mmCIF file with all atom_site columns, N, CA and C in Angstrom:
data_model
loop_
_atom_site.group_PDB
_atom_site.id
_atom_site.type_symbol
_atom_site.label_atom_id
_atom_site.label_alt_id
_atom_site.label_comp_id
_atom_site.label_asym_id
_atom_site.label_entity_id
_atom_site.label_seq_id
_atom_site.pdbx_PDB_ins_code
_atom_site.Cartn_x
_atom_site.Cartn_y
_atom_site.Cartn_z
_atom_site.occupancy
_atom_site.B_iso_or_equiv
_atom_site.pdbx_formal_charge
_atom_site.auth_seq_id
_atom_site.auth_comp_id
_atom_site.auth_asym_id
_atom_site.auth_atom_id
_atom_site.pdbx_PDB_model_num
ATOM 1   N N  . MET N 1 1  ? 0.831  -1.182 -0.051  1.00 41.00 ? 1  MET N N  1
ATOM 2   C CA . MET N 1 1  ? 0.053  0.022  -0.007  1.00 41.00 ? 1  MET N CA 1
ATOM 3   C C  . MET N 1 1  ? 0.923  1.326  0.002   1.00 41.00 ? 1  MET N C  1
ATOM 4   N N  . PRO N 1 2  ? 0.593  2.206  -0.711  1.00 58.00 ? 2  PRO N N  1
ATOM 5   C CA . PRO N 1 2  ? 1.400  3.519  -0.834  1.00 58.00 ? 2  PRO N CA 1
ATOM 6   C C  . PRO N 1 2  ? 1.118  4.260  0.463   1.00 58.00 ? 2  PRO N C  1
ATOM 7   N N  . ALA N 1 3  ? 2.091  4.984  0.765   1.00 57.00 ? 3  ALA N N  1
ATOM 8   C CA . ALA N 1 3  ? 2.141  5.763  2.190   1.00 57.00 ? 3  ALA N CA 1
ATOM 9   C C  . ALA N 1 3  ? 0.976  6.591  2.267   1.00 57.00 ? 3  ALA N C  1
ATOM 10  N N  . TYR N 1 4  ? 0.349  7.201  1.244   1.00 61.00 ? 4  TYR N N  1
ATOM 11  C CA . TYR N 1 4  ? -0.678 8.108  1.334   1.00 61.00 ? 4  TYR N CA 1
ATOM 12  C C  . TYR N 1 4  ? -2.051 7.506  1.481   1.00 61.00 ? 4  TYR N C  1
ATOM 13  N N  . HIS N 1 5  ? -2.166 6.097  1.295   1.00 62.00 ? 5  HIS N N  1
ATOM 14  C CA . HIS N 1 5  ? -3.333 5.474  1.228   1.00 62.00 ? 5  HIS N CA 1
ATOM 15  C C  . HIS N 1 5  ? -4.314 5.803  2.371   1.00 62.00 ? 5  HIS N C  1
ATOM 16  N N  . ASP N 1 6  ? -4.024 5.927  3.541   1.00 62.00 ? 6  ASP N N  1
ATOM 17  C CA . ASP N 1 6  ? -4.924 6.196  4.525   1.00 62.00 ? 6  ASP N CA 1
ATOM 18  C C  . ASP N 1 6  ? -4.832 7.793  4.954   1.00 62.00 ? 6  ASP N C  1
ATOM 19  N N  . LYS N 1 7  ? -4.248 8.630  4.154   1.00 77.00 ? 7  LYS N N  1
ATOM 20  C CA . LYS N 1 7  ? -4.103 9.945  4.448   1.00 77.00 ? 7  LYS N CA 1
ATOM 21  C C  . LYS N 1 7  ? -4.785 10.904 3.420   1.00 77.00 ? 7  LYS N C  1
ATOM 22  N N  . LYS N 1 8  ? -5.595 11.808 3.832   1.00 90.00 ? 8  LYS N N  1
ATOM 23  C CA . LYS N 1 8  ? -6.369 12.644 2.890   1.00 90.00 ? 8  LYS N CA 1
ATOM 24  C C  . LYS N 1 8  ? -5.288 13.609 2.362   1.00 90.00 ? 8  LYS N C  1
ATOM 25  N N  . LEU N 1 9  ? -5.325 13.750 1.080   1.00 93.00 ? 9  LEU N N  1
ATOM 26  C CA . LEU N 1 9  ? -4.334 14.654 0.361   1.00 93.00 ? 9  LEU N CA 1
ATOM 27  C C  . LEU N 1 9  ? -5.048 15.958 0.087   1.00 93.00 ? 9  LEU N C  1
ATOM 28  N N  . TYR N 1 10 ? -4.261 17.022 0.212   1.00 95.00 ? 10 TYR N N  1
ATOM 29  C CA . TYR N 1 10 ? -4.722 18.341 -0.145  1.00 95.00 ? 10 TYR N CA 1
ATOM 30  C C  . TYR N 1 10 ? -3.735 18.874 -1.166  1.00 95.00 ? 10 TYR N C  1
ATOM 31  N N  . LEU N 1 11 ? -4.260 19.834 -2.105  1.00 96.00 ? 11 LEU N N  1
ATOM 32  C CA . LEU N 1 11 ? -3.406 20.460 -3.084  1.00 96.00 ? 11 LEU N CA 1
ATOM 33  C C  . LEU N 1 11 ? -2.345 21.399 -2.393  1.00 96.00 ? 11 LEU N C  1
ATOM 34  N N  . ALA N 1 12 ? -1.083 21.246 -2.751  1.00 96.00 ? 12 ALA N N  1
ATOM 35  C CA . ALA N 1 12 ? -0.040 22.052 -2.129  1.00 96.00 ? 12 ALA N CA 1
ATOM 36  C C  . ALA N 1 12 ? 0.109  23.399 -2.902  1.00 96.00 ? 12 ALA N C  1
ATOM 37  N N  . ALA N 1 13 ? 0.493  24.363 -2.292  1.00 93.00 ? 13 ALA N N  1
ATOM 38  C CA . ALA N 1 13 ? 0.708  25.766 -2.903  1.00 93.00 ? 13 ALA N CA 1
ATOM 39  C C  . ALA N 1 13 ? 1.868  25.607 -3.864  1.00 93.00 ? 13 ALA N C  1
ATOM 40  N N  . ASP N 1 14 ? 2.986  24.983 -3.508  1.00 91.00 ? 14 ASP N N  1
ATOM 41  C CA . ASP N 1 14 ? 4.098  24.955 -4.342  1.00 91.00 ? 14 ASP N CA 1
ATOM 42  C C  . ASP N 1 14 ? 4.980  23.652 -4.004  1.00 91.00 ? 14 ASP N C  1
ATOM 43  N N  . GLU N 1 15 ? 6.229  23.634 -4.520  1.00 88.00 ? 15 GLU N N  1
ATOM 44  C CA . GLU N 1 15 ? 7.030  22.316 -4.414  1.00 88.00 ? 15 GLU N CA 1
ATOM 45  C C  . GLU N 1 15 ? 7.638  22.356 -2.964  1.00 88.00 ? 15 GLU N C  1
ATOM 46  N N  . GLU N 1 16 ? 7.868  23.342 -2.284  1.00 88.00 ? 16 GLU N N  1
ATOM 47  C CA . GLU N 1 16 ? 8.415  23.458 -1.029  1.00 88.00 ? 16 GLU N CA 1
ATOM 48  C C  . GLU N 1 16 ? 7.335  22.974 -0.037  1.00 88.00 ? 16 GLU N C  1
ATOM 49  N N  . ASP N 1 17 ? 6.054  23.136 -0.298  1.00 92.00 ? 17 ASP N N  1
ATOM 50  C CA . ASP N 1 17 ? 4.994  22.671 0.722   1.00 92.00 ? 17 ASP N CA 1
ATOM 51  C C  . ASP N 1 17 ? 4.498  21.259 0.325   1.00 92.00 ? 17 ASP N C  1
ATOM 52  N N  . ALA N 1 18 ? 4.855  20.796 -0.789  1.00 94.00 ? 18 ALA N N  1
ATOM 53  C CA . ALA N 1 18 ? 4.434  19.406 -1.313  1.00 94.00 ? 18 ALA N CA 1
ATOM 54  C C  . ALA N 1 18 ? 5.061  18.231 -0.574  1.00 94.00 ? 18 ALA N C  1
ATOM 55  N N  . GLU N 1 19 ? 4.272  17.033 -0.475  1.00 95.00 ? 19 GLU N N  1
ATOM 56  C CA . GLU N 1 19 ? 4.797  15.955 0.161   1.00 95.00 ? 19 GLU N CA 1
ATOM 57  C C  . GLU N 1 19 ? 4.669  14.810 -0.839  1.00 95.00 ? 19 GLU N C  1
ATOM 58  N N  . TYR N 1 20 ? 3.735  14.957 -1.811  1.00 96.00 ? 20 TYR N N  1
ATOM 59  C CA . TYR N 1 20 ? 3.410  13.998 -2.811  1.00 96.00 ? 20 TYR N CA 1
ATOM 60  C C  . TYR N 1 20 ? 3.266  14.664 -4.301  1.00 96.00 ? 20 TYR N C  1
ATOM 61  N N  . VAL N 1 21 ? 3.542  13.904 -5.312  1.00 96.00 ? 21 VAL N N  1
ATOM 62  C CA . VAL N 1 21 ? 3.287  14.398 -6.619  1.00 96.00 ? 21 VAL N CA 1
ATOM 63  C C  . VAL N 1 21 ? 2.578  13.424 -7.510  1.00 96.00 ? 21 VAL N C  1
ATOM 64  N N  . GLU N 1 22 ? 1.562  13.954 -8.120  1.00 96.00 ? 22 GLU N N  1
ATOM 65  C CA . GLU N 1 22 ? 0.797  12.995 -8.919  1.00 96.00 ? 22 GLU N CA 1
ATOM 66  C C  . GLU N 1 22 ? 1.156  13.370 -10.371 1.00 96.00 ? 22 GLU N C  1
ATOM 67  N N  . ILE N 1 23 ? 1.417  12.363 -11.217 1.00 96.00 ? 23 ILE N N  1
ATOM 68  C CA . ILE N 1 23 ? 1.838  12.540 -12.588 1.00 96.00 ? 23 ILE N CA 1
ATOM 69  C C  . ILE N 1 23 ? 0.570  12.764 -13.434 1.00 96.00 ? 23 ILE N C  1
ATOM 70  N N  . ALA N 1 24 ? 0.247  13.890 -13.850 1.00 96.00 ? 24 ALA N N  1
ATOM 71  C CA . ALA N 1 24 ? -0.947 14.104 -14.763 1.00 96.00 ? 24 ALA N CA 1
ATOM 72  C C  . ALA N 1 24 ? -0.703 13.649 -16.218 1.00 96.00 ? 24 ALA N C  1
ATOM 73  N N  . SER N 1 25 ? 0.549  13.897 -16.676 1.00 95.00 ? 25 SER N N  1
ATOM 74  C CA . SER N 1 25 ? 0.941  13.373 -18.007 1.00 95.00 ? 25 SER N CA 1
ATOM 75  C C  . SER N 1 25 ? 2.385  13.210 -17.895 1.00 95.00 ? 25 SER N C  1
ATOM 76  N N  . ALA N 1 26 ? 2.899  12.034 -18.512 1.00 90.00 ? 26 ALA N N  1
ATOM 77  C CA . ALA N 1 26 ? 4.402  11.769 -18.429 1.00 90.00 ? 26 ALA N CA 1
ATOM 78  C C  . ALA N 1 26 ? 4.896  11.836 -19.878 1.00 90.00 ? 26 ALA N C  1
ATOM 79  N N  . PHE N 1 27 ? 6.141  12.366 -19.597 1.00 85.00 ? 27 PHE N N  1
ATOM 80  C CA . PHE N 1 27 ? 6.965  12.486 -20.916 1.00 85.00 ? 27 PHE N CA 1
ATOM 81  C C  . PHE N 1 27 ? 7.602  11.022 -21.221 1.00 85.00 ? 27 PHE N C  1
ATOM 82  N N  . HIS N 1 28 ? 7.420  10.629 -22.465 1.00 83.00 ? 28 HIS N N  1
ATOM 83  C CA . HIS N 1 28 ? 8.106  9.410  -22.867 1.00 83.00 ? 28 HIS N CA 1
ATOM 84  C C  . HIS N 1 28 ? 9.584  9.201  -22.527 1.00 83.00 ? 28 HIS N C  1
ATOM 85  N N  . GLY N 1 29 ? 9.931  8.268  -21.669 1.00 84.00 ? 29 GLY N N  1
ATOM 86  C CA . GLY N 1 29 ? 11.268 7.897  -21.171 1.00 84.00 ? 29 GLY N CA 1
ATOM 87  C C  . GLY N 1 29 ? 11.456 8.325  -19.768 1.00 84.00 ? 29 GLY N C  1
ATOM 88  N N  . CYS N 1 30 ? 10.504 9.058  -19.174 1.00 90.00 ? 30 CYS N N  1
ATOM 89  C CA . CYS N 1 30 ? 10.662 9.601  -17.890 1.00 90.00 ? 30 CYS N CA 1
ATOM 90  C C  . CYS N 1 30 ? 10.597 8.523  -16.764 1.00 90.00 ? 30 CYS N C  1
ATOM 91  N N  . LYS N 1 31 ? 10.061 7.367  -17.017 1.00 94.00 ? 31 LYS N N  1
ATOM 92  C CA . LYS N 1 31 ? 10.055 6.226  -16.105 1.00 94.00 ? 31 LYS N CA 1
ATOM 93  C C  . LYS N 1 31 ? 9.171  6.436  -14.970 1.00 94.00 ? 31 LYS N C  1
ATOM 94  N N  . VAL N 1 32 ? 8.017  7.051  -15.164 1.00 96.00 ? 32 VAL N N  1
ATOM 95  C CA . VAL N 1 32 ? 6.963  7.256  -14.181 1.00 96.00 ? 32 VAL N CA 1
ATOM 96  C C  . VAL N 1 32 ? 5.716  6.895  -14.870 1.00 96.00 ? 32 VAL N C  1
ATOM 97  N N  . THR N 1 33 ? 4.604  6.653  -14.042 1.00 95.00 ? 33 THR N N  1
ATOM 98  C CA . THR N 1 33 ? 3.338  6.204  -14.709 1.00 95.00 ? 33 THR N CA 1
ATOM 99  C C  . THR N 1 33 ? 2.398  7.240  -14.396 1.00 95.00 ? 33 THR N C  1
ATOM 100 N N  . GLU N 1 34 ? 1.669  7.684  -15.513 1.00 95.00 ? 34 GLU N N  1
ATOM 101 C CA . GLU N 1 34 ? 0.487  8.665  -15.583 1.00 95.00 ? 34 GLU N CA 1
ATOM 102 C C  . GLU N 1 34 ? -0.550 8.244  -14.591 1.00 95.00 ? 34 GLU N C  1
ATOM 103 N N  . GLY N 1 35 ? -1.015 9.174  -13.739 1.00 95.00 ? 35 GLY N N  1
ATOM 104 C CA . GLY N 1 35 ? -2.037 8.818  -12.719 1.00 95.00 ? 35 GLY N CA 1
ATOM 105 C C  . GLY N 1 35 ? -1.414 8.308  -11.408 1.00 95.00 ? 35 GLY N C  1
ATOM 106 N N  . GLN N 1 36 ? -0.344 7.956  -11.369 1.00 95.00 ? 36 GLN N N  1
ATOM 107 C CA . GLN N 1 36 ? 0.336  7.528  -10.167 1.00 95.00 ? 36 GLN N CA 1
ATOM 108 C C  . GLN N 1 36 ? 0.718  8.599  -9.236  1.00 95.00 ? 36 GLN N C  1
ATOM 109 N N  . ILE N 1 37 ? 0.703  8.490  -7.958  1.00 96.00 ? 37 ILE N N  1
ATOM 110 C CA . ILE N 1 37 ? 1.113  9.356  -6.900  1.00 96.00 ? 37 ILE N CA 1
ATOM 111 C C  . ILE N 1 37 ? 2.377  8.843  -6.370  1.00 96.00 ? 37 ILE N C  1
ATOM 112 N N  . TYR N 1 38 ? 3.538  9.635  -6.366  1.00 97.00 ? 38 TYR N N  1
ATOM 113 C CA . TYR N 1 38 ? 4.754  9.343  -5.811  1.00 97.00 ? 38 TYR N CA 1
ATOM 114 C C  . TYR N 1 38 ? 5.034  10.251 -4.658  1.00 97.00 ? 38 TYR N C  1
ATOM 115 N N  . ARG N 1 39 ? 5.753  9.596  -3.609  1.00 96.00 ? 39 ARG N N  1
ATOM 116 C CA . ARG N 1 39 ? 6.204  10.453 -2.441  1.00 96.00 ? 39 ARG N CA 1
ATOM 117 C C  . ARG N 1 39 ? 7.292  11.322 -2.879  1.00 96.00 ? 39 ARG N C  1
ATOM 118 N N  . LEU N 1 40 ? 7.270  12.686 -2.482  1.00 95.00 ? 40 LEU N N  1
ATOM 119 C CA . LEU N 1 40 ? 8.248  13.594 -2.870  1.00 95.00 ? 40 LEU N CA 1
ATOM 120 C C  . LEU N 1 40 ? 9.406  13.476 -1.800  1.00 95.00 ? 40 LEU N C  1
ATOM 121 N N  . GLU N 1 41 ? 10.578 13.172 -2.283  1.00 95.00 ? 41 GLU N N  1
ATOM 122 C CA . GLU N 1 41 ? 11.736 13.024 -1.555  1.00 95.00 ? 41 GLU N CA 1
ATOM 123 C C  . GLU N 1 41 ? 12.618 14.259 -1.602  1.00 95.00 ? 41 GLU N C  1
ATOM 124 N N  . ARG N 1 42 ? 13.582 14.502 -0.811  1.00 94.00 ? 42 ARG N N  1
ATOM 125 C CA . ARG N 1 42 ? 14.464 15.777 -0.976  1.00 94.00 ? 42 ARG N CA 1
ATOM 126 C C  . ARG N 1 42 ? 15.953 15.329 -0.592  1.00 94.00 ? 42 ARG N C  1
ATOM 127 N N  . ASN N 1 43 ? 16.721 15.843 -1.615  1.00 92.00 ? 43 ASN N N  1
ATOM 128 C CA . ASN N 1 43 ? 18.198 15.757 -1.432  1.00 92.00 ? 43 ASN N CA 1
ATOM 129 C C  . ASN N 1 43 ? 18.792 17.110 -0.851  1.00 92.00 ? 43 ASN N C  1
ATOM 130 N N  . TYR N 1 44 ? 19.428 16.877 0.375   1.00 89.00 ? 44 TYR N N  1
ATOM 131 C CA . TYR N 1 44 ? 19.975 18.060 0.994   1.00 89.00 ? 44 TYR N CA 1
ATOM 132 C C  . TYR N 1 44 ? 21.498 18.166 0.854   1.00 89.00 ? 44 TYR N C  1
ATOM 133 N N  . ASN N 1 45 ? 21.955 17.667 -0.184  1.00 89.00 ? 45 ASN N N  1
ATOM 134 C CA . ASN N 1 45 ? 23.453 17.656 -0.403  1.00 89.00 ? 45 ASN N CA 1
ATOM 135 C C  . ASN N 1 45 ? 24.046 19.110 -0.833  1.00 89.00 ? 45 ASN N C  1
ATOM 136 N N  . ASN N 1 46 ? 23.124 19.925 -1.349  1.00 82.00 ? 46 ASN N N  1
ATOM 137 C CA . ASN N 1 46 ? 23.508 21.227 -1.863  1.00 82.00 ? 46 ASN N CA 1
ATOM 138 C C  . ASN N 1 46 ? 22.699 22.283 -1.223  1.00 82.00 ? 46 ASN N C  1
ATOM 139 N N  . PRO N 1 47 ? 22.955 22.576 -0.062  1.00 78.00 ? 47 PRO N N  1
ATOM 140 C CA . PRO N 1 47 ? 22.144 23.527 0.673   1.00 78.00 ? 47 PRO N CA 1
ATOM 141 C C  . PRO N 1 47 ? 22.308 25.102 0.262   1.00 78.00 ? 47 PRO N C  1
ATOM 142 N N  . HIS N 1 48 ? 23.410 25.364 -0.471  1.00 78.00 ? 48 HIS N N  1
ATOM 143 C CA . HIS N 1 48 ? 23.721 26.732 -0.893  1.00 78.00 ? 48 HIS N CA 1
ATOM 144 C C  . HIS N 1 48 ? 22.896 26.877 -2.205  1.00 78.00 ? 48 HIS N C  1
ATOM 145 N N  . ILE N 1 49 ? 22.401 25.865 -2.782  1.00 79.00 ? 49 ILE N N  1
ATOM 146 C CA . ILE N 1 49 ? 21.649 26.020 -4.039  1.00 79.00 ? 49 ILE N CA 1
ATOM 147 C C  . ILE N 1 49 ? 20.154 25.829 -3.745  1.00 79.00 ? 49 ILE N C  1
ATOM 148 N N  . PHE N 1 50 ? 19.778 24.625 -2.973  1.00 79.00 ? 50 PHE N N  1
ATOM 149 C CA . PHE N 1 50 ? 18.573 24.288 -2.627  1.00 79.00 ? 50 PHE N CA 1
ATOM 150 C C  . PHE N 1 50 ? 18.262 24.492 -1.179  1.00 79.00 ? 50 PHE N C  1
ATOM 151 N N  . GLU N 1 51 ? 17.739 25.556 -0.643  1.00 79.00 ? 51 GLU N N  1
ATOM 152 C CA . GLU N 1 51 ? 17.531 25.814 0.755   1.00 79.00 ? 51 GLU N CA 1
ATOM 153 C C  . GLU N 1 51 ? 16.645 24.770 1.425   1.00 79.00 ? 51 GLU N C  1
ATOM 154 N N  . ASN N 1 52 ? 15.614 24.183 0.818   1.00 80.00 ? 52 ASN N N  1
ATOM 155 C CA . ASN N 1 52 ? 14.765 23.191 1.252   1.00 80.00 ? 52 ASN N CA 1
ATOM 156 C C  . ASN N 1 52 ? 14.819 21.765 0.632   1.00 80.00 ? 52 ASN N C  1
ATOM 157 N N  . GLY N 1 53 ? 16.083 21.600 0.129   1.00 85.00 ? 53 GLY N N  1
ATOM 158 C CA . GLY N 1 53 ? 16.421 20.343 -0.440  1.00 85.00 ? 53 GLY N CA 1
ATOM 159 C C  . GLY N 1 53 ? 15.944 20.313 -1.844  1.00 85.00 ? 53 GLY N C  1
ATOM 160 N N  . GLU N 1 54 ? 16.586 19.565 -2.695  1.00 89.00 ? 54 GLU N N  1
ATOM 161 C CA . GLU N 1 54 ? 16.309 19.419 -4.154  1.00 89.00 ? 54 GLU N CA 1
ATOM 162 C C  . GLU N 1 54 ? 15.245 18.316 -4.218  1.00 89.00 ? 54 GLU N C  1
ATOM 163 N N  . ALA N 1 55 ? 14.043 18.569 -4.811  1.00 92.00 ? 55 ALA N N  1
ATOM 164 C CA . ALA N 1 55 ? 12.949 17.465 -4.765  1.00 92.00 ? 55 ALA N CA 1
ATOM 165 C C  . ALA N 1 55 ? 13.181 16.507 -5.863  1.00 92.00 ? 55 ALA N C  1
ATOM 166 N N  . TYR N 1 56 ? 12.820 15.293 -5.654  1.00 95.00 ? 56 TYR N N  1
ATOM 167 C CA . TYR N 1 56 ? 12.837 14.146 -6.623  1.00 95.00 ? 56 TYR N CA 1
ATOM 168 C C  . TYR N 1 56 ? 11.750 13.112 -6.300  1.00 95.00 ? 56 TYR N C  1
ATOM 169 N N  . VAL N 1 57 ? 11.522 12.235 -7.046  1.00 96.00 ? 57 VAL N N  1
ATOM 170 C CA . VAL N 1 57 ? 10.616 11.088 -6.774  1.00 96.00 ? 57 VAL N CA 1
ATOM 171 C C  . VAL N 1 57 ? 11.551 9.782  -7.130  1.00 96.00 ? 57 VAL N C  1
ATOM 172 N N  . VAL N 1 58 ? 11.261 8.730  -6.431  1.00 97.00 ? 58 VAL N N  1
ATOM 173 C CA . VAL N 1 58 ? 11.783 7.443  -6.778  1.00 97.00 ? 58 VAL N CA 1
ATOM 174 C C  . VAL N 1 58 ? 10.870 6.767  -7.883  1.00 97.00 ? 58 VAL N C  1
ATOM 175 N N  . ASP N 1 59 ? 11.387 6.659  -9.145  1.00 96.00 ? 59 ASP N N  1
ATOM 176 C CA . ASP N 1 59 ? 10.521 6.288  -10.316 1.00 96.00 ? 59 ASP N CA 1
ATOM 177 C C  . ASP N 1 59 ? 10.344 4.858  -10.311 1.00 96.00 ? 59 ASP N C  1
ATOM 178 N N  . ASP N 1 60 ? 9.657  4.338  -11.323 1.00 96.00 ? 60 ASP N N  1
ATOM 179 C CA . ASP N 1 60 ? 9.293  2.917  -11.467 1.00 96.00 ? 60 ASP N CA 1
ATOM 180 C C  . ASP N 1 60 ? 10.391 1.967  -11.529 1.00 96.00 ? 60 ASP N C  1
ATOM 181 N N  . GLU N 1 61 ? 11.632 2.491  -11.870 1.00 96.00 ? 61 GLU N N  1
ATOM 182 C CA . GLU N 1 61 ? 12.742 1.656  -11.929 1.00 96.00 ? 61 GLU N CA 1
ATOM 183 C C  . GLU N 1 61 ? 13.591 1.869  -10.599 1.00 96.00 ? 61 GLU N C  1
ATOM 184 N N  . THR N 1 62 ? 13.004 2.272  -9.577  1.00 97.00 ? 62 THR N N  1
ATOM 185 C CA . THR N 1 62 ? 13.682 2.562  -8.280  1.00 97.00 ? 62 THR N CA 1
ATOM 186 C C  . THR N 1 62 ? 14.899 3.473  -8.315  1.00 97.00 ? 62 THR N C  1
ATOM 187 N N  . ARG N 1 63 ? 14.816 4.570  -9.298  1.00 96.00 ? 63 ARG N N  1
ATOM 188 C CA . ARG N 1 63 ? 15.912 5.380  -9.337  1.00 96.00 ? 63 ARG N CA 1
ATOM 189 C C  . ARG N 1 63 ? 15.434 6.751  -8.937  1.00 96.00 ? 63 ARG N C  1
ATOM 190 N N  . ASP N 1 64 ? 16.417 7.538  -8.472  1.00 96.00 ? 64 ASP N N  1
ATOM 191 C CA . ASP N 1 64 ? 16.056 8.967  -8.106  1.00 96.00 ? 64 ASP N CA 1
ATOM 192 C C  . ASP N 1 64 ? 15.776 9.692  -9.413  1.00 96.00 ? 64 ASP N C  1
ATOM 193 N N  . ASN N 1 65 ? 14.591 10.341 -9.590  1.00 96.00 ? 65 ASN N N  1
ATOM 194 C CA . ASN N 1 65 ? 14.306 11.129 -10.707 1.00 96.00 ? 65 ASN N CA 1
ATOM 195 C C  . ASN N 1 65 ? 13.830 12.431 -10.499 1.00 96.00 ? 65 ASN N C  1
ATOM 196 N N  . TYR N 1 66 ? 14.896 13.387 -10.798 1.00 93.00 ? 66 TYR N N  1
ATOM 197 C CA . TYR N 1 66 ? 14.615 14.764 -10.622 1.00 93.00 ? 66 TYR N CA 1
ATOM 198 C C  . TYR N 1 66 ? 13.917 15.385 -11.814 1.00 93.00 ? 66 TYR N C  1
ATOM 199 N N  . ALA N 1 67 ? 13.817 14.712 -12.993 1.00 92.00 ? 67 ALA N N  1
ATOM 200 C CA . ALA N 1 67 ? 13.361 15.220 -14.292 1.00 92.00 ? 67 ALA N CA 1
ATOM 201 C C  . ALA N 1 67 ? 11.888 15.481 -14.265 1.00 92.00 ? 67 ALA N C  1
ATOM 202 N N  . VAL N 1 68 ? 11.184 14.646 -13.464 1.00 94.00 ? 68 VAL N N  1
ATOM 203 C CA . VAL N 1 68 ? 9.628  14.867 -13.487 1.00 94.00 ? 68 VAL N CA 1
ATOM 204 C C  . VAL N 1 68 ? 9.184  16.177 -13.382 1.00 94.00 ? 68 VAL N C  1
ATOM 205 N N  . PHE N 1 69 ? 9.839  17.110 -12.720 1.00 90.00 ? 69 PHE N N  1
ATOM 206 C CA . PHE N 1 69 ? 9.288  18.538 -12.494 1.00 90.00 ? 69 PHE N CA 1
ATOM 207 C C  . PHE N 1 69 ? 9.462  19.272 -13.855 1.00 90.00 ? 69 PHE N C  1
ATOM 208 N N  . MET N 1 70 ? 10.514 18.837 -14.778 1.00 92.00 ? 70 MET N N  1
ATOM 209 C CA . MET N 1 70 ? 10.667 19.623 -15.869 1.00 92.00 ? 70 MET N CA 1
ATOM 210 C C  . MET N 1 70 ? 10.096 18.850 -17.062 1.00 92.00 ? 70 MET N C  1
ATOM 211 N N  . LEU N 1 71 ? 9.866  17.533 -17.038 1.00 93.00 ? 71 LEU N N  1
ATOM 212 C CA . LEU N 1 71 ? 9.417  16.779 -18.319 1.00 93.00 ? 71 LEU N CA 1
ATOM 213 C C  . LEU N 1 71 ? 7.832  16.393 -18.157 1.00 93.00 ? 71 LEU N C  1
ATOM 214 N N  . CYS N 1 72 ? 7.266  16.344 -17.014 1.00 95.00 ? 72 CYS N N  1
ATOM 215 C CA . CYS N 1 72 ? 5.986  15.750 -16.773 1.00 95.00 ? 72 CYS N CA 1
ATOM 216 C C  . CYS N 1 72 ? 5.022  17.018 -16.275 1.00 95.00 ? 72 CYS N C  1
ATOM 217 N N  . LYS N 1 73 ? 3.679  16.896 -16.587 1.00 96.00 ? 73 LYS N N  1
ATOM 218 C CA . LYS N 1 73 ? 2.706  17.754 -16.040 1.00 96.00 ? 73 LYS N CA 1
ATOM 219 C C  . LYS N 1 73 ? 2.343  17.012 -14.681 1.00 96.00 ? 73 LYS N C  1
ATOM 220 N N  . ILE N 1 74 ? 2.465  17.927 -13.622 1.00 96.00 ? 74 ILE N N  1
ATOM 221 C CA . ILE N 1 74 ? 2.375  17.300 -12.257 1.00 96.00 ? 74 ILE N CA 1
ATOM 222 C C  . ILE N 1 74 ? 1.328  18.084 -11.344 1.00 96.00 ? 74 ILE N C  1
ATOM 223 N N  . VAL N 1 75 ? 0.812  17.368 -10.331 1.00 97.00 ? 75 VAL N N  1
ATOM 224 C CA . VAL N 1 75 ? -0.160 18.071 -9.397  1.00 97.00 ? 75 VAL N CA 1
ATOM 225 C C  . VAL N 1 75 ? 0.559  17.682 -8.080  1.00 97.00 ? 75 VAL N C  1
ATOM 226 N N  . LEU N 1 76 ? 0.775  18.809 -7.323  1.00 97.00 ? 76 LEU N N  1
ATOM 227 C CA . LEU N 1 76 ? 1.402  18.659 -5.968  1.00 97.00 ? 76 LEU N CA 1
ATOM 228 C C  . LEU N 1 76 ? 0.394  18.531 -4.823  1.00 97.00 ? 76 LEU N C  1
ATOM 229 N N  . TYR N 1 77 ? 0.669  17.677 -3.967  1.00 97.00 ? 77 TYR N N  1
ATOM 230 C CA . TYR N 1 77 ? -0.161 17.386 -2.679  1.00 97.00 ? 77 TYR N CA 1
ATOM 231 C C  . TYR N 1 77 ? 0.545  17.448 -1.467  1.00 97.00 ? 77 TYR N C  1
ATOM 232 N N  . LYS N 1 78 ? -0.113 17.749 -0.395  1.00 94.00 ? 78 LYS N N  1
ATOM 233 C CA . LYS N 1 78 ? 0.505  17.753 1.005   1.00 94.00 ? 78 LYS N CA 1
ATOM 234 C C  . LYS N 1 78 ? -0.326 16.993 1.813   1.00 94.00 ? 78 LYS N C  1
#
């Protein structure tokens, strides 16, 4: 079961406020599934660039995927 299954999700104002990402439409080759909700992860290795951590999702191939924010139409939830 996904982590959000028993949790009511609300639209997030922005990426910094978000905890989950729904893939509304996926770019071919992005390795995520349209309609799927992914937990938003954060990488804090570059605090001088990303104050609140660089956001990514773990994709369908269990790899860290930073490209979904540039290549896919997404809906952010908290």
